[in-house]
């Protein structure tokens, strides 16, 4: 515990180089007012009308905890600037609140003349200047239960910079140079507008911006409970205060978004053993390497627990937090190599050192509170169920969101007498023109078909635009489970769509031996191994890992789906659409004013944030680009990177060099480059603008010192809280695909737009937010970037409708998931001398050196 305390005392003082954010982002361009059809859009964004000249004072708070060490010395930890995450960060904030509560008891200046708004960390905001502006004291009693706790120190003083802000300082909160924006007013307003929610006894707050209702009476959202894992759902609302363009041409305005949240939680303060007992197949002598244990492990990895035993009994928030990393063998069974190259067990290692047997029974470990269930921890139908809970129709979602916002206290007519929360704003949007979809012989698909369920769905209008040949392939069944006639159905469908196809060889998986199938396929120089297996075998991950290992293209169809090809033409088509794309074909071409430049290289970077199911594994970053022989064909791969705030930066240059080399091989040097980065927060805009733009220049100069193509960088995100709806003759409905909004509810200093690209098959459309970060083409109009982005959403090629992201990002996301899958199948990264070796991991588990890299292998 002492080592952990010492580590906490160290601040992160890494040399981060020159300060970022002093260079402006791309200059603001005129909005799109002509290209498209106008439409009225309703929102969940409310203007905050603030009394003029209202002063807001900011004070710095420092909370230190002092602990004793075994050698008699002491260590001081500043809790108010905690660098920790998750449960530990929440516990540090709770510690700060305890000490602040003590300050309120001791000093009249904090009890009178309020209100006061403490962020439970390092900032206190007030509407009146404190009578006593410097406070310092120590407190011992009633703060911590830890045996080695000595005292807590509290210090309050004026902030050197931005001590006073006023409600008139809205324009100062934004700046084309991100580092020059003064966020004091925004920080204060985010805390202040949550004040009623913090005071509401029917509300619990996760972090600082998501407020969940305890009693949900009157809210029409069903709640879910799951026996396995003792999981339960909660409903609440998130909020964010932002400076947006507004309608006042002279000044920006403050707005607040409120968004409904349905979230799944782990139980609070329950013994870990009780949680384990809730799982099907659990026994106390369960071995970690059997399927039942692996299933439970998936549900538990990443959970935070505390020890509730001996001197740690009853500490709860003051206890030592541990994270479940994996299930392993027992100490008696687990072996490792000593320095003299001999092997020993963990049990014997500690026994020889007379440290005794160390056992922490799981029934003495408690789950930490307020932990949300991650996607990786969902082992049943939880993810689908939560999607359904959140997938309310637009009119219901908007009404429910407004109801919850009022119940938690985020939509008061007047907050503390100087903030009026107005009704959600309505804005004008534009529905962009749809591209032309051309099959072979320039036969055009019909869009806006009144018979179609969704206006952007289209049907096959002719043979594939570029149809490929499949002459040497194998169809793979489980021995004894072949589907007679399936191959004939598939071959006929291929031929009908213009492909040249020979009948496949039939081969079989015998007693689960997948690798022999690949060895034989490689020896026979197969173009494709086409697997047809029932879903219960769960071979998908292993098949894709072996595809990477043997550099042999695969396609997998569940046997349950394959049975449908005899009676469902659409199922046959979907399967063969994928086959043609994997082989390097192009099912249709997009006719577009914006997407008709063969010399423009378009690149997408995306990460699913998955890491092969283990938080100690590296992150898989996917990328995709139109680097092949036709400018509408996209291919890519993935790269493993260490977990970091900047997950893209370390690979941008080298990845772009590889992409440029491939593009040059097939189409020559690009005349300009467009790069999308998905999942980027506003706090990283300066990084993209300055560091990433330099990586792009360096990659180009690596190929040729005189190579200076134009290039543009765009950030995208779906993690925002804004929800937008079409107002159709008084009814709230989903936005039509192609709708963009680029004014009023966007940044007053950056080029931003919201884009609804795909039809919502269920629930409410979630738009993507795009921000133009950097460009060397100042004259390129916003409408062209918007139209190009929209047209790229039609280039999926397998499904005949637009998807939720432009295809370079959509495909990059799938590559990212594939990378995580391959990593998990190979049981993690490569280690060299007990250190994770990312270079060797990428070499061994990536596609960079494979022939398949120049195909859309993940179609």
Tab-separated table of C-alpha atoms in Angstrom, residues 493-726:
chain	number	residue	atom	x	y	z
A	493	UNK	CA	-25.852	-15.709	-57.893
A	494	UNK	CA	-22.257	-14.761	-58.657
A	495	UNK	CA	-22.744	-15.389	-62.369
A	496	UNK	CA	-26.042	-13.486	-62.425
A	497	UNK	CA	-24.200	-10.451	-61.069
A	498	UNK	CA	-21.402	-10.594	-63.624
A	499	UNK	CA	-18.779	-12.613	-61.757
A	500	UNK	CA	-16.925	-15.540	-63.314
A	501	UNK	CA	-17.270	-18.391	-60.825
A	502	UNK	CA	-16.260	-22.034	-60.760
A	503	UNK	CA	-17.755	-24.646	-58.467
A	504	UNK	CA	-15.931	-24.876	-55.136
A	505	UNK	CA	-14.184	-27.853	-53.591
A	506	UNK	CA	-15.991	-29.174	-50.520
A	507	UNK	CA	-13.864	-29.611	-47.420
A	508	UNK	CA	-14.652	-30.351	-43.797
A	509	UNK	CA	-13.681	-29.396	-40.260
A	510	UNK	CA	-12.939	-32.689	-38.505
A	511	UNK	CA	-13.085	-32.789	-34.708
A	512	UNK	CA	-12.641	-29.023	-34.460
A	513	UNK	CA	-9.334	-28.980	-36.370
A	514	UNK	CA	-9.528	-25.624	-38.156
A	515	UNK	CA	-5.810	-25.228	-38.749
A	516	UNK	CA	-5.622	-28.250	-41.047
A	517	UNK	CA	-8.246	-26.619	-43.263
A	518	UNK	CA	-5.997	-23.563	-43.626
A	519	UNK	CA	-2.845	-25.614	-44.229
A	520	UNK	CA	-4.568	-27.545	-46.973
A	521	UNK	CA	-6.102	-24.387	-48.434
A	522	UNK	CA	-2.723	-22.668	-48.508
A	523	UNK	CA	-1.097	-25.671	-50.175
A	524	UNK	CA	-3.832	-25.663	-52.839
A	525	UNK	CA	-3.401	-21.895	-53.379
A	526	UNK	CA	-7.083	-21.226	-52.722
A	527	UNK	CA	-8.432	-17.745	-53.408
A	528	UNK	CA	-11.055	-18.085	-50.686
A	529	UNK	CA	-12.118	-20.388	-47.869
A	530	UNK	CA	-15.886	-20.050	-47.516
A	531	UNK	CA	-16.964	-21.326	-44.058
A	532	UNK	CA	-20.543	-22.425	-43.346
A	533	UNK	CA	-20.882	-23.379	-39.688
A	534	UNK	CA	-23.590	-23.160	-37.066
A	535	UNK	CA	-23.320	-20.242	-34.655
A	536	UNK	CA	-23.038	-22.554	-31.633
A	537	UNK	CA	-19.501	-23.526	-32.647
A	538	UNK	CA	-18.300	-19.936	-32.138
A	539	UNK	CA	-15.411	-20.378	-34.589
A	540	UNK	CA	-15.433	-16.807	-35.913
A	541	UNK	CA	-12.540	-15.467	-33.861
A	542	UNK	CA	-10.368	-18.495	-34.571
A	543	UNK	CA	-11.136	-18.382	-38.307
A	544	UNK	CA	-10.116	-14.729	-38.575
A	545	UNK	CA	-6.945	-15.271	-36.527
A	546	UNK	CA	-5.955	-18.119	-38.862
A	547	UNK	CA	-6.786	-15.978	-41.892
A	548	UNK	CA	-4.202	-13.476	-40.652
A	549	UNK	CA	-1.662	-16.191	-39.845
A	550	UNK	CA	-1.898	-17.980	-43.219
A	551	UNK	CA	-2.624	-14.865	-45.328
A	552	UNK	CA	-5.600	-16.702	-46.813
A	553	UNK	CA	-8.865	-14.907	-47.529
A	554	UNK	CA	-11.956	-16.178	-45.677
A	555	UNK	CA	-15.669	-15.579	-45.595
A	556	UNK	CA	-17.915	-16.998	-42.908
A	557	UNK	CA	-21.678	-17.468	-43.110
A	558	UNK	CA	-23.680	-18.976	-40.317
A	559	UNK	CA	-25.367	-22.204	-41.327
A	560	UNK	CA	-28.661	-20.774	-40.065
A	561	UNK	CA	-28.288	-17.900	-42.547
A	562	UNK	CA	-27.085	-20.160	-45.347
A	563	UNK	CA	-30.301	-22.192	-45.095
A	564	UNK	CA	-32.216	-19.059	-46.146
A	565	UNK	CA	-30.498	-18.614	-49.518
A	566	UNK	CA	-32.852	-21.134	-51.107
A	567	UNK	CA	-35.880	-18.939	-50.423
A	568	UNK	CA	-34.531	-15.413	-49.834
A	569	UNK	CA	-32.914	-13.702	-52.861
A	570	UNK	CA	-31.758	-10.784	-50.682
A	571	UNK	CA	-29.764	-13.129	-48.452
A	572	UNK	CA	-28.011	-14.619	-51.511
A	573	UNK	CA	-27.240	-11.150	-52.806
A	574	UNK	CA	-25.842	-9.909	-49.495
A	575	UNK	CA	-23.475	-12.898	-49.293
A	576	UNK	CA	-22.216	-12.499	-52.847
A	577	UNK	CA	-21.911	-8.697	-52.501
A	578	UNK	CA	-19.364	-9.386	-49.786
A	579	UNK	CA	-17.531	-12.027	-51.822
A	580	UNK	CA	-17.022	-9.705	-54.809
A	581	UNK	CA	-15.687	-6.932	-52.569
A	582	UNK	CA	-13.270	-9.276	-50.778
A	583	UNK	CA	-11.894	-10.334	-54.150
A	584	UNK	CA	-11.231	-6.717	-55.150
A	585	UNK	CA	-14.404	-5.917	-57.046
A	586	UNK	CA	-16.653	-2.865	-56.938
A	587	UNK	CA	-20.363	-3.571	-56.764
A	588	UNK	CA	-21.453	-0.095	-57.884
A	589	UNK	CA	-19.961	3.313	-58.592
A	590	UNK	CA	-21.039	6.591	-57.036
A	591	UNK	CA	-21.744	9.462	-59.391
A	592	UNK	CA	-21.112	12.643	-57.475
A	593	UNK	CA	-19.961	16.190	-58.067
A	594	UNK	CA	-17.854	15.946	-54.912
A	595	UNK	CA	-16.672	12.322	-55.071
A	596	UNK	CA	-15.359	12.335	-58.632
A	597	UNK	CA	-11.685	13.224	-58.083
A	598	UNK	CA	-9.522	10.112	-58.656
A	599	UNK	CA	-6.515	12.132	-57.446
A	600	UNK	CA	-7.956	12.710	-53.975
A	601	UNK	CA	-6.768	10.228	-51.335
A	602	UNK	CA	-9.318	9.790	-48.526
A	603	UNK	CA	-8.162	8.232	-45.259
A	604	UNK	CA	-10.028	7.312	-42.079
A	605	UNK	CA	-8.631	6.527	-38.624
A	606	UNK	CA	-10.903	4.946	-36.033
A	607	UNK	CA	-10.659	2.825	-32.913
A	608	UNK	CA	-13.307	0.726	-31.240
A	609	UNK	CA	-11.259	1.132	-28.006
A	610	UNK	CA	-11.344	-2.631	-27.666
A	611	UNK	CA	-8.149	-4.370	-26.663
A	612	UNK	CA	-8.793	-8.070	-27.003
A	613	UNK	CA	-10.867	-8.195	-23.825
A	614	UNK	CA	-8.032	-7.325	-21.432
A	615	UNK	CA	-7.349	-3.800	-20.101
A	616	UNK	CA	-3.599	-4.530	-20.079
A	617	UNK	CA	-3.541	-5.243	-23.823
A	618	UNK	CA	-2.757	-2.516	-26.371
A	619	UNK	CA	-5.499	-0.719	-28.294
A	620	UNK	CA	-6.231	-1.657	-31.887
A	621	UNK	CA	-6.462	1.379	-34.206
A	622	UNK	CA	-8.093	0.756	-37.565
A	623	UNK	CA	-7.441	2.689	-40.772
A	624	UNK	CA	-8.849	2.613	-44.288
A	625	UNK	CA	-8.146	4.494	-47.513
A	626	UNK	CA	-9.116	4.517	-51.172
A	627	UNK	CA	-5.592	3.357	-52.049
A	628	UNK	CA	-6.412	0.653	-54.623
A	629	UNK	CA	-6.905	0.693	-58.396
A	630	UNK	CA	-10.219	2.580	-58.280
A	631	UNK	CA	-10.731	5.717	-56.192
A	632	UNK	CA	-13.965	4.319	-54.722
A	633	UNK	CA	-12.375	1.081	-53.455
A	634	UNK	CA	-11.359	1.226	-49.795
A	635	UNK	CA	-9.000	-1.131	-47.975
A	636	UNK	CA	-6.908	-0.893	-44.820
A	637	UNK	CA	-5.775	-2.622	-41.678
A	638	UNK	CA	-5.031	-2.056	-38.010
A	639	UNK	CA	-2.102	-1.093	-35.782
A	640	UNK	CA	-1.661	-1.886	-32.095
A	641	UNK	CA	-0.769	1.116	-29.945
A	642	UNK	CA	-0.282	1.650	-26.240
A	643	UNK	CA	-3.124	3.067	-24.198
A	644	UNK	CA	-2.731	6.832	-24.155
A	645	UNK	CA	-4.723	10.031	-24.480
A	646	UNK	CA	-3.356	10.359	-28.003
A	647	UNK	CA	-3.921	6.970	-29.568
A	648	UNK	CA	-3.519	8.106	-33.194
A	649	UNK	CA	-0.447	10.343	-33.089
A	650	UNK	CA	2.210	7.642	-32.846
A	651	UNK	CA	1.068	5.878	-36.036
A	652	UNK	CA	-0.160	8.656	-38.356
A	653	UNK	CA	3.132	9.228	-40.201
A	654	UNK	CA	4.140	5.586	-40.744
A	655	UNK	CA	0.607	4.467	-41.606
A	656	UNK	CA	0.200	7.292	-44.098
A	657	UNK	CA	3.544	6.411	-45.705
A	658	UNK	CA	2.278	2.854	-46.249
A	659	UNK	CA	-1.011	4.165	-47.677
A	660	UNK	CA	0.764	6.610	-49.987
A	661	UNK	CA	3.091	3.899	-51.295
A	662	UNK	CA	0.127	1.637	-52.045
A	663	UNK	CA	-1.795	4.449	-53.732
A	664	UNK	CA	1.228	5.386	-55.823
A	665	UNK	CA	1.562	1.747	-56.925
A	666	UNK	CA	-2.019	1.644	-58.253
A	667	UNK	CA	-2.945	5.235	-59.208
A	668	UNK	CA	0.081	7.486	-58.871
A	669	UNK	CA	0.655	10.294	-56.394
A	670	UNK	CA	-2.492	11.844	-54.912
A	671	UNK	CA	-3.021	15.518	-55.686
A	672	UNK	CA	-4.653	16.097	-52.323
A	673	UNK	CA	-5.409	14.157	-49.137
A	674	UNK	CA	-8.472	14.198	-46.882
A	675	UNK	CA	-8.085	12.623	-43.441
A	676	UNK	CA	-10.911	11.818	-41.006
A	677	UNK	CA	-10.221	11.037	-37.342
A	678	UNK	CA	-13.190	9.636	-35.434
A	679	UNK	CA	-13.744	9.788	-31.674
A	680	UNK	CA	-11.642	12.910	-31.183
A	681	UNK	CA	-12.620	15.283	-28.372
A	682	UNK	CA	-12.498	19.068	-28.597
A	683	UNK	CA	-9.551	19.031	-26.201
A	684	UNK	CA	-7.512	17.270	-28.905
A	685	UNK	CA	-8.257	19.695	-31.729
A	686	UNK	CA	-4.966	21.531	-31.229
A	687	UNK	CA	-3.122	18.216	-31.392
A	688	UNK	CA	-4.668	17.428	-34.783
A	689	UNK	CA	-4.139	20.963	-36.045
A	690	UNK	CA	-0.458	21.163	-35.148
A	691	UNK	CA	1.045	17.709	-34.482
A	692	UNK	CA	-1.012	15.584	-36.884
A	693	UNK	CA	-0.691	18.096	-39.720
A	694	UNK	CA	3.086	17.894	-39.285
A	695	UNK	CA	2.905	14.078	-39.425
A	696	UNK	CA	1.095	14.366	-42.758
A	697	UNK	CA	3.714	16.741	-44.166
A	698	UNK	CA	6.528	14.496	-42.921
A	699	UNK	CA	4.944	11.419	-44.530
A	700	UNK	CA	4.685	13.187	-47.885
A	701	UNK	CA	8.263	14.464	-47.701
A	702	UNK	CA	9.478	10.982	-46.769
A	703	UNK	CA	8.367	9.815	-50.205
A	704	UNK	CA	9.623	12.895	-52.008
A	705	UNK	CA	11.156	16.017	-50.507
A	706	UNK	CA	9.319	18.108	-53.096
A	707	UNK	CA	5.942	16.403	-52.670
A	708	UNK	CA	3.500	18.993	-51.305
A	709	UNK	CA	-0.098	17.886	-51.916
A	710	UNK	CA	-3.002	19.840	-50.482
A	711	UNK	CA	-4.531	18.174	-47.458
A	712	UNK	CA	-7.449	18.561	-45.071
A	713	UNK	CA	-8.053	17.149	-41.585
A	714	UNK	CA	-11.578	16.625	-40.232
A	715	UNK	CA	-12.483	15.387	-36.736
A	716	UNK	CA	-15.708	13.464	-36.168
A	717	UNK	CA	-17.549	12.208	-33.130
A	718	UNK	CA	-20.781	10.518	-32.136
A	719	UNK	CA	-20.153	10.828	-28.402
A	720	UNK	CA	-21.816	14.248	-28.161
A	721	UNK	CA	-25.105	14.788	-26.309
A	722	UNK	CA	-26.990	16.639	-29.040
A	723	UNK	CA	-30.149	15.019	-30.389
A	724	UNK	CA	-31.802	16.412	-33.490
A	725	UNK	CA	-35.259	15.688	-34.892
A	726	UNK	CA	-37.169	16.645	-37.999
